[in-house]
Short mmCIF file of C-alpha atoms and ligand atoms in Angstrom, two decimals:
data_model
loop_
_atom_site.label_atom_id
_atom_site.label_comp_id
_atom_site.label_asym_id
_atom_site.label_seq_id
_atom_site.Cartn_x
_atom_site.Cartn_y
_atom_site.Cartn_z
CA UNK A 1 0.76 -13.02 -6.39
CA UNK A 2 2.50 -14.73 -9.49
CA UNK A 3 1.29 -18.38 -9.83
CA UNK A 4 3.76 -20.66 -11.61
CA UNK A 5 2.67 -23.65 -13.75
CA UNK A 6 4.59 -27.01 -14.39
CA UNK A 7 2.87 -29.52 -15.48
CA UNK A 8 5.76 -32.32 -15.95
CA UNK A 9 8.22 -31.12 -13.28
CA UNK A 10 11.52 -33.57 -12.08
CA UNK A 11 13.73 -34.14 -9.69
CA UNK A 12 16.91 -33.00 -11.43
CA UNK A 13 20.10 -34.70 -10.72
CA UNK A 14 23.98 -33.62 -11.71
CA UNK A 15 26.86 -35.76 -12.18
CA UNK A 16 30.10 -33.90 -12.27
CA UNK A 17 32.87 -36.58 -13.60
CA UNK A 18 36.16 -35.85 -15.64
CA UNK A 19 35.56 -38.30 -18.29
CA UNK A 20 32.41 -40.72 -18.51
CA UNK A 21 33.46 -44.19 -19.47
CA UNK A 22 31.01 -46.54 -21.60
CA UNK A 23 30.47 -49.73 -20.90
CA UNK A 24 31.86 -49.42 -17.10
CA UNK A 25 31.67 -48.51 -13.83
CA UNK A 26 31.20 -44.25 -13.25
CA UNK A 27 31.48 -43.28 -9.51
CA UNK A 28 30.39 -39.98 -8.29
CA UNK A 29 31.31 -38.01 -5.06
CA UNK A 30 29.15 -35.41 -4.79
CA UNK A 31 25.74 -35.91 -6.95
CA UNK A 32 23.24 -32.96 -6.70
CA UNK A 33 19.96 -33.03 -6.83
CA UNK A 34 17.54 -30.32 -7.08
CA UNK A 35 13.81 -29.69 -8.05
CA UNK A 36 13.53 -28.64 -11.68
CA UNK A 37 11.10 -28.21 -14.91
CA UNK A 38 11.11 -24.96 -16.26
CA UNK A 39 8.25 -23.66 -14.36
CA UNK A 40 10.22 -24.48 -11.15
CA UNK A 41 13.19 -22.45 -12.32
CA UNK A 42 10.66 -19.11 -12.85
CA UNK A 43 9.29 -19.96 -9.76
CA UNK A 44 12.95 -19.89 -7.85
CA UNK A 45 13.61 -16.72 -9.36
CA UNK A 46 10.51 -14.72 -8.13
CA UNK A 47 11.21 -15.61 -4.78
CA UNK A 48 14.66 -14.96 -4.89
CA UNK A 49 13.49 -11.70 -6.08
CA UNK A 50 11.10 -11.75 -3.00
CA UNK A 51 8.16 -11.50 -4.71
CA UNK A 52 4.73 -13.73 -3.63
CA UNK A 53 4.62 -16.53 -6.26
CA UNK A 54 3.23 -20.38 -5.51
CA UNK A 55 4.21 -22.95 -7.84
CA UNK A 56 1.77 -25.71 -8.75
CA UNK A 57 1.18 -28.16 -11.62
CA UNK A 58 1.49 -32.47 -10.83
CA UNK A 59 3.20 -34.18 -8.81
CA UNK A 60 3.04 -37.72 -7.66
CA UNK A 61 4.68 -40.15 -5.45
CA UNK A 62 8.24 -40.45 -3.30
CA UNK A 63 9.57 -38.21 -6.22
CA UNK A 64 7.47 -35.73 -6.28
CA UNK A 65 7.63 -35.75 -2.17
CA UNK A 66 11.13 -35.06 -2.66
CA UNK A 67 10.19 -32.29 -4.79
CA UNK A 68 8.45 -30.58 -2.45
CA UNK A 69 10.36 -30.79 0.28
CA UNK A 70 13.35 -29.03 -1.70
CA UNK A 71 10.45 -26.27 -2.90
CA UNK A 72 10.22 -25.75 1.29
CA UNK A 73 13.58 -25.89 1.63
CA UNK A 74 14.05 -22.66 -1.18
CA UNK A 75 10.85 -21.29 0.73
CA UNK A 76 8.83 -21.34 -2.66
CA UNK A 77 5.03 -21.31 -1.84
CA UNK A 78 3.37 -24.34 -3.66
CA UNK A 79 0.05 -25.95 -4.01
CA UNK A 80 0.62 -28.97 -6.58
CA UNK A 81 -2.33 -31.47 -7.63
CA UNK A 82 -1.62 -34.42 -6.23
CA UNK A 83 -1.23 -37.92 -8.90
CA UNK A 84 -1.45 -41.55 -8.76
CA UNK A 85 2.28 -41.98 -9.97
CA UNK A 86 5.67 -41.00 -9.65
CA UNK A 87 7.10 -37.77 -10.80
CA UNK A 88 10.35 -37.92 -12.95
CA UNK A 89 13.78 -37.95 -12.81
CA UNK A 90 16.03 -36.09 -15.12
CA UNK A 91 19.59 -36.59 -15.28
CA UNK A 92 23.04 -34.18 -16.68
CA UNK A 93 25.67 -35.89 -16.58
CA UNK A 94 28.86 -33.09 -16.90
CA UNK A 95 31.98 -34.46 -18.39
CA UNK A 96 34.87 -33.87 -20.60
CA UNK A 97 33.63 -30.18 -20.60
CA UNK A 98 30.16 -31.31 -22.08
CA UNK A 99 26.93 -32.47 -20.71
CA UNK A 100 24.69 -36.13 -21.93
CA UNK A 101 20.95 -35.43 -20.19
CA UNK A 102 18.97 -38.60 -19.71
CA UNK A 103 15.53 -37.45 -19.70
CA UNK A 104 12.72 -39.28 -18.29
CA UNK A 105 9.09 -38.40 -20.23
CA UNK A 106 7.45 -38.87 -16.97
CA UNK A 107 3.92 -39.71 -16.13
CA UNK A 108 0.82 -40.08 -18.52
CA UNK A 109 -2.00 -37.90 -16.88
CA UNK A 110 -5.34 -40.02 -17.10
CA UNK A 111 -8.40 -37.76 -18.19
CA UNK A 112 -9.55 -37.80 -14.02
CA UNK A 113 -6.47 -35.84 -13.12
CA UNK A 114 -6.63 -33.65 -16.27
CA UNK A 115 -10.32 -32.65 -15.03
CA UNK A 116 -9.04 -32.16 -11.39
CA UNK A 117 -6.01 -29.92 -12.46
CA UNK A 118 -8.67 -27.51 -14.62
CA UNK A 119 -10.89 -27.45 -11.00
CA UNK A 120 -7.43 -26.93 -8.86
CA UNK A 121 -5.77 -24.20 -11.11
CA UNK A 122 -9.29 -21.98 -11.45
CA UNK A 123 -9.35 -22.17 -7.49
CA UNK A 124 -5.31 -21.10 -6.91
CA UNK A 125 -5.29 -18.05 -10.58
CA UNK A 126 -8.21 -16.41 -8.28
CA UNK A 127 -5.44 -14.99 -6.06
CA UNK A 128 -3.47 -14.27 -8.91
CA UNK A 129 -2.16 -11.35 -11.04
CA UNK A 130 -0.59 -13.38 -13.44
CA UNK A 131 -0.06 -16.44 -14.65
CA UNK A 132 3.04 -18.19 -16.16
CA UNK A 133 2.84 -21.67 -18.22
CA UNK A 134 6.34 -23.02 -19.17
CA UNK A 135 7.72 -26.00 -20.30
CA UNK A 136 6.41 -28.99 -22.43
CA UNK A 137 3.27 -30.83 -21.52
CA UNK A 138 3.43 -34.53 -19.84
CA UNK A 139 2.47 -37.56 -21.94
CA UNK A 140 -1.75 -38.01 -22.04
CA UNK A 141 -2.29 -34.39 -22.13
CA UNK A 142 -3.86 -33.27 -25.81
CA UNK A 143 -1.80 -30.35 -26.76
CA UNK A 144 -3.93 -28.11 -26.94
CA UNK A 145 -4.21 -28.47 -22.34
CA UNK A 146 -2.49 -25.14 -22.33
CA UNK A 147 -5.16 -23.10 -24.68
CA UNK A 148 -7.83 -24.50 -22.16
CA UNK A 149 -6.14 -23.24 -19.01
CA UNK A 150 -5.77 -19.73 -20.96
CA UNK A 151 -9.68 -20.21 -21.65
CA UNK A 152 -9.96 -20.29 -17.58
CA UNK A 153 -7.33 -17.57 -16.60
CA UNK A 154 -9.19 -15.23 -19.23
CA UNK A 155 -12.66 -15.49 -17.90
CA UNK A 156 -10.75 -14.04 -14.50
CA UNK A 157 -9.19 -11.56 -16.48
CA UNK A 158 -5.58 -13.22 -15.12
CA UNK A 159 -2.77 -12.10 -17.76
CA UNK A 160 -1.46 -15.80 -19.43
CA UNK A 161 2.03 -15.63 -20.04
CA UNK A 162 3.20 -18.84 -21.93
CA UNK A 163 6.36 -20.06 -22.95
CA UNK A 164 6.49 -23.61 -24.68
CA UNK A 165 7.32 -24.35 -28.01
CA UNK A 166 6.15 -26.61 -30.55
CA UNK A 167 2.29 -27.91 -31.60
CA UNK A 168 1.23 -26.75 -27.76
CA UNK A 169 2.30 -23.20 -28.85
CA UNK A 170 1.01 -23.91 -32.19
CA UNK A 171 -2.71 -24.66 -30.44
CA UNK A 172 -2.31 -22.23 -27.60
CA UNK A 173 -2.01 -19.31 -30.54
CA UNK A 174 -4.81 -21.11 -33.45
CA UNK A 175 -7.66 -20.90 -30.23
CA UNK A 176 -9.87 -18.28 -29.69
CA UNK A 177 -8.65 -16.74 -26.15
CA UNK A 178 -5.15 -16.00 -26.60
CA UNK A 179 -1.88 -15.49 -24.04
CA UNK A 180 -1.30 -12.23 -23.00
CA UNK A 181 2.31 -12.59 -23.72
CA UNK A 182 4.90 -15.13 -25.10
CA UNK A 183 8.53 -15.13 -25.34
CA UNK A 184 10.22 -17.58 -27.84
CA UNK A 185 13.51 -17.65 -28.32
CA UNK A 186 14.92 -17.31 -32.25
CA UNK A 187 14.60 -20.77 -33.08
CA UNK A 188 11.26 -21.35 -31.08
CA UNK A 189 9.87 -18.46 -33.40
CA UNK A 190 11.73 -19.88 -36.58
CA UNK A 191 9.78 -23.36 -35.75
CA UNK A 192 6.11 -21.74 -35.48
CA UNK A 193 6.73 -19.93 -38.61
CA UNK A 194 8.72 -22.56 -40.36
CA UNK A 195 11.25 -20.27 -41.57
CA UNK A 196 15.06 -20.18 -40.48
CA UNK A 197 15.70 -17.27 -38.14
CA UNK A 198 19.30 -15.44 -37.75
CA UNK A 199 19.45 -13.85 -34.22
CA UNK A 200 20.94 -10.95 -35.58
CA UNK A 201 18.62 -10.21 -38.40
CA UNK A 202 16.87 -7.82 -36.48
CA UNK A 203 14.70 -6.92 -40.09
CA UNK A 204 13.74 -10.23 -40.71
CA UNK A 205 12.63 -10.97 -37.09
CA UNK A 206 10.75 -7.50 -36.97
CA UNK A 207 8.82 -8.58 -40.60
CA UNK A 208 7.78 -11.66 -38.82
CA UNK A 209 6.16 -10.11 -35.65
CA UNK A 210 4.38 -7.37 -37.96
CA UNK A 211 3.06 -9.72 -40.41
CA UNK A 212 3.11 -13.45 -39.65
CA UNK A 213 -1.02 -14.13 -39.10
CA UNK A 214 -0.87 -16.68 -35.97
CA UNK A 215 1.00 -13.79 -33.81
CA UNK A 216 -1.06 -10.65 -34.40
CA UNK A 217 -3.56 -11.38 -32.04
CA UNK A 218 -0.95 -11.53 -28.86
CA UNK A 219 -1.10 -8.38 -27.56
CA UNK A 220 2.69 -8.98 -26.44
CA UNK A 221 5.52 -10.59 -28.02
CA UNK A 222 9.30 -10.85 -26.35
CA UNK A 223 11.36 -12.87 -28.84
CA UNK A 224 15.10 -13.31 -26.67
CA UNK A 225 18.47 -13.28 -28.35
CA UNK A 226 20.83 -14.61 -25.85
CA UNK A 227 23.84 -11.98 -25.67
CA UNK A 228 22.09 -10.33 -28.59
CA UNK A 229 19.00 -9.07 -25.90
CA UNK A 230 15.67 -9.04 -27.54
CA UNK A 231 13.19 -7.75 -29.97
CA UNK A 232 9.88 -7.27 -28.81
CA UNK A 233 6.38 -6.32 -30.60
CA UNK A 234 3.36 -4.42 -28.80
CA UNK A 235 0.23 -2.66 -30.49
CA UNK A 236 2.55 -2.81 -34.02
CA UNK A 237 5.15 -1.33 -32.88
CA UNK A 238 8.51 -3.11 -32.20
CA UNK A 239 10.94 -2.32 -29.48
CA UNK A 240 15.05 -2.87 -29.78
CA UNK A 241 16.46 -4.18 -26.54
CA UNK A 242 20.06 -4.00 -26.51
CA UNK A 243 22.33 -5.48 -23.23
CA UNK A 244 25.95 -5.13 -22.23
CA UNK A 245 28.09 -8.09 -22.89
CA UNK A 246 28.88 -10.15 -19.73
CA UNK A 247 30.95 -12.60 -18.43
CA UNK A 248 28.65 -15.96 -18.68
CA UNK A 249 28.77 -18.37 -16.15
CA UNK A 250 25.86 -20.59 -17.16
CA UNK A 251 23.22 -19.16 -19.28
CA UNK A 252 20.95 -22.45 -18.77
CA UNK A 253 17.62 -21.06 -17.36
CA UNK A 254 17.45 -17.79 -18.52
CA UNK A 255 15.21 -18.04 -21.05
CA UNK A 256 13.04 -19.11 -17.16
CA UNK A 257 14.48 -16.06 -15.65
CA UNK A 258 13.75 -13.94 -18.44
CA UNK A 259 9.83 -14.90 -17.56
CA UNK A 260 10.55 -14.29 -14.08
CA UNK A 261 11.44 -10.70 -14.58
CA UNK A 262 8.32 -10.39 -17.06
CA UNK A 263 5.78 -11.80 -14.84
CA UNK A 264 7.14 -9.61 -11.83
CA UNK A 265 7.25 -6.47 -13.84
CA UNK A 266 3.27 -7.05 -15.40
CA UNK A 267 1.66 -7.83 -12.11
CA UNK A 268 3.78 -4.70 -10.77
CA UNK A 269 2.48 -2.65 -14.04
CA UNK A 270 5.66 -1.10 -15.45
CA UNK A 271 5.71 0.80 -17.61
CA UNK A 272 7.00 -0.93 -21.45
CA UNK A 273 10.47 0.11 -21.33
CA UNK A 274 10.76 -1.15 -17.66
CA UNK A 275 9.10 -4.48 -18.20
CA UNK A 276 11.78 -5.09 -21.09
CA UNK A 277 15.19 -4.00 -18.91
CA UNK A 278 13.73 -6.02 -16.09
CA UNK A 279 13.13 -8.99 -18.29
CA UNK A 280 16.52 -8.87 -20.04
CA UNK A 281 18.16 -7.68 -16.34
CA UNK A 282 17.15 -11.42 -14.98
CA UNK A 283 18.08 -13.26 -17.78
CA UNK A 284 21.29 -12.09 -17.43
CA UNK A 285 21.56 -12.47 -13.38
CA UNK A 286 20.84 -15.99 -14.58
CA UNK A 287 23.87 -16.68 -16.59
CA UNK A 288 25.95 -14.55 -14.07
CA UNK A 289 25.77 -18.13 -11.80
CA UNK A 290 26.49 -21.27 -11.97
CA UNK A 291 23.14 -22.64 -10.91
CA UNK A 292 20.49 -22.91 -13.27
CA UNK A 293 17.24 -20.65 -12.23
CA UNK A 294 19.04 -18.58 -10.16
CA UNK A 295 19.63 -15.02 -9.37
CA UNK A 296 21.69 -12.72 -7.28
CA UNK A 297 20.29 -9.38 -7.46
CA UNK A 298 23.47 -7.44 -5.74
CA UNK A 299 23.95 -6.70 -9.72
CA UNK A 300 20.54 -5.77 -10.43
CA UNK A 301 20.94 -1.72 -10.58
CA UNK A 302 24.34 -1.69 -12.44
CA UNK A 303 22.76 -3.61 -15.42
CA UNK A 304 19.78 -2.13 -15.48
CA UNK A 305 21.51 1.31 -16.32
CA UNK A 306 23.26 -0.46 -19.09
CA UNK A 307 20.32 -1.56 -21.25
CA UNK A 308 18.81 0.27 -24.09
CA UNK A 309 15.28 0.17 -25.10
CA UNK A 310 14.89 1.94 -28.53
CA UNK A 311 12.04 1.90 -31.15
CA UNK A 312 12.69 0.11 -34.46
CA UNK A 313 13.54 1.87 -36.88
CA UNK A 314 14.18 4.29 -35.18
CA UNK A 315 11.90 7.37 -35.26
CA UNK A 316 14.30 9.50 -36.84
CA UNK A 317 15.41 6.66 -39.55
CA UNK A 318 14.33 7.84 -42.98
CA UNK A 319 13.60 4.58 -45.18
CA UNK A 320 14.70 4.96 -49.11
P1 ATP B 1 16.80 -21.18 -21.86
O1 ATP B 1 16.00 -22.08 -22.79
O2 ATP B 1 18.20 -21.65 -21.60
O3 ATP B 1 16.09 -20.85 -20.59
P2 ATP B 1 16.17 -19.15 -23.85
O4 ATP B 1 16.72 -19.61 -25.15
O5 ATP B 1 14.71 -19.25 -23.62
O6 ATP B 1 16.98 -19.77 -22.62
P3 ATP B 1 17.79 -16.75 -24.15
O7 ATP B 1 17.33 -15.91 -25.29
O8 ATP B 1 19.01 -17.59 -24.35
O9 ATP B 1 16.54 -17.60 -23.63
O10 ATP B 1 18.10 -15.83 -22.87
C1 ATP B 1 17.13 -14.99 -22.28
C2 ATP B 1 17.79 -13.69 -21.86
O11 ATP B 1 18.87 -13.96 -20.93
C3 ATP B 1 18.45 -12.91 -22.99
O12 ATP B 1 17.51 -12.10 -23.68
C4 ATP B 1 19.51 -12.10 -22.22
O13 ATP B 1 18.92 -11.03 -21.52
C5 ATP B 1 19.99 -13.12 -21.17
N1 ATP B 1 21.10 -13.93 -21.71
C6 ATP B 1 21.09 -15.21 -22.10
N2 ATP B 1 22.29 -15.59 -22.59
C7 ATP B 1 23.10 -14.52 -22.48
C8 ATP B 1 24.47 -14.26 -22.80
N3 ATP B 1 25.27 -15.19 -23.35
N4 ATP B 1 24.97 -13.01 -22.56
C9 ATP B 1 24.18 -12.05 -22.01
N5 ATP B 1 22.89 -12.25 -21.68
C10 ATP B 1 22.34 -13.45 -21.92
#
């Protein structure tokens, strides 16, 4: 089983309008509303994949009800800690071909409920393979929440595979027990190692998994590249994924789905090559539809054949 953290999920809500006027009155026909957080979105996948996963993280009040009644409605497993307060709401409004989010910050998590999440999530990784922490962490919660949860997963030997940016990735790589995986995108990377990163300077991004101190001790990195693929680093060496170019749809969420594949893949035990065309396999499926977190797995086989794992430089590449 793949558990699935989000620790600050909301109830998501789309309004489609042709042009948004200021200072008036916007009407909307058909307003969606679905469960979301980043966390949510790898959940959906695996179990779209049908693969066990249960999702769990906070949730409180009529909001976070809501939530979980759409989870039941996807059939995603779930086992959330309960909180004194409401859950948030976070907002895209799509118009004039572009999209203004309104994003609530949500709860702050009092030190009781950061206490009973530590006692909740040891119980629920024991049936576990894996273990998948995404998204930014709610206000209250020190940033370095995530390193302690990896501090718990570890003890149960449960593989940690984190994907957040910023100081809690910062903290989650300084502590002692480490992730067994993370996947940052270019400019995550470029942030941690406070350098500007091109997503097609395949050298420079290589010289930064070999050498940059704070990353040697993950035993696997996966940094994605949108329709570039990915690069990824294990035991110093550094693998070139390359994928077929594609006819987007929506490529919000794939960064989630991406995680999704990985997580599936680890607590099946591909093989290295595998894992990687898996990974980069979802994150496509993701931008093939319109719905963020989302997958249709009809074109799973075809793009799997068209992905090429290769070792960089090449083995045969004579340097000089
Ligand atoms: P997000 O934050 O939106 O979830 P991300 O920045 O974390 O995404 P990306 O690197 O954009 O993640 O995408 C993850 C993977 O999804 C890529 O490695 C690739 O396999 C697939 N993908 C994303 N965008 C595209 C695209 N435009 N064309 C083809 N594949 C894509």
């Amino acid at each position: 089983m793949i558990l699935t953290l989000t620790m600050n999920p909301s109830l998501d809500i789309s309004y489609p309008l042709k042009h948004l006027v200021i200072n008036n009155v916007n009407r909307i026909d058909d307003a969606k509303k679905t469960a979301g957080g980043k966390g949510l979105n790898v959940a959906r996948v695996i179990q779209m994949a049908q693969k066990p996963v249960i999702a769990t993280g906070l949730l409180g009040g009529h909001i976070g009800q809501y939530i979980q009644d759409e989870l039941a409605k996807d059939s995603i497993a779930h086992q959330f800690l309960s909180i004194n307060q409401e859950s948030r709401h976070c907002i895209a409004i799509l118009h004039d071909s572009a999209q203004t989010e309104i994003l609530e910050s949500g709860p702050t998590i009092n030190q009781q409920d950061q206490q009973a999440f530590k006692q909740h999530f040891a119980n629920l990784i024991a049936q576990a393979d894996v273990v998948t922490m995404s998204g930014s962490l709610p206000k209250g919660i020190a940033a370095n929440y995530y390193a302690q949860l990896i501090d718990i997963a570890n003890k149960q030997h449960k593989k940690v595979l984190l994907d957040c940016s910023g100081q809690a990735l910062k903290e989650a790589l300084q502590h002692h027990e480490k992730p067994y995986l993370i996947k940052p995108n270019h400019e995550e990377l470029g942030l941690l190692v406070n350098k500007t990163i091109d997503a097609t300077n395949v050298e420079q991004i290589s010289d930064i998994l070999l050498h940059a101190p704070e990353l040697q001790a993950i035993p696997l990195i996966i940094v994605s590249l949108g329709q570039y693929g990915a690069l990824a680093r294990y035991q110093q060496q550094i693998w070139r994924v390359s994928i077929p170019r594609i006819n987007v749809i929506n490529p919000v969420g794939s960064g989630d789905a991406t995680l999704a594949g990985l997580a599936i893949a680890l607590s099946e035990q591909s093989t290295l090559p595998t894992l990687l065309k898996r990974a980069m396999v979802f994150g496509m499926l993701n931008a093939l539809e319109a719905k963020t977190g989302a997958i249709n797995l009809a074109h799973y086989d075809a793009l799997f054949k068209q992905i090429e794992v290769n070792l960089y430089p090449s083995p045969h590449h004579v340097s000089g």
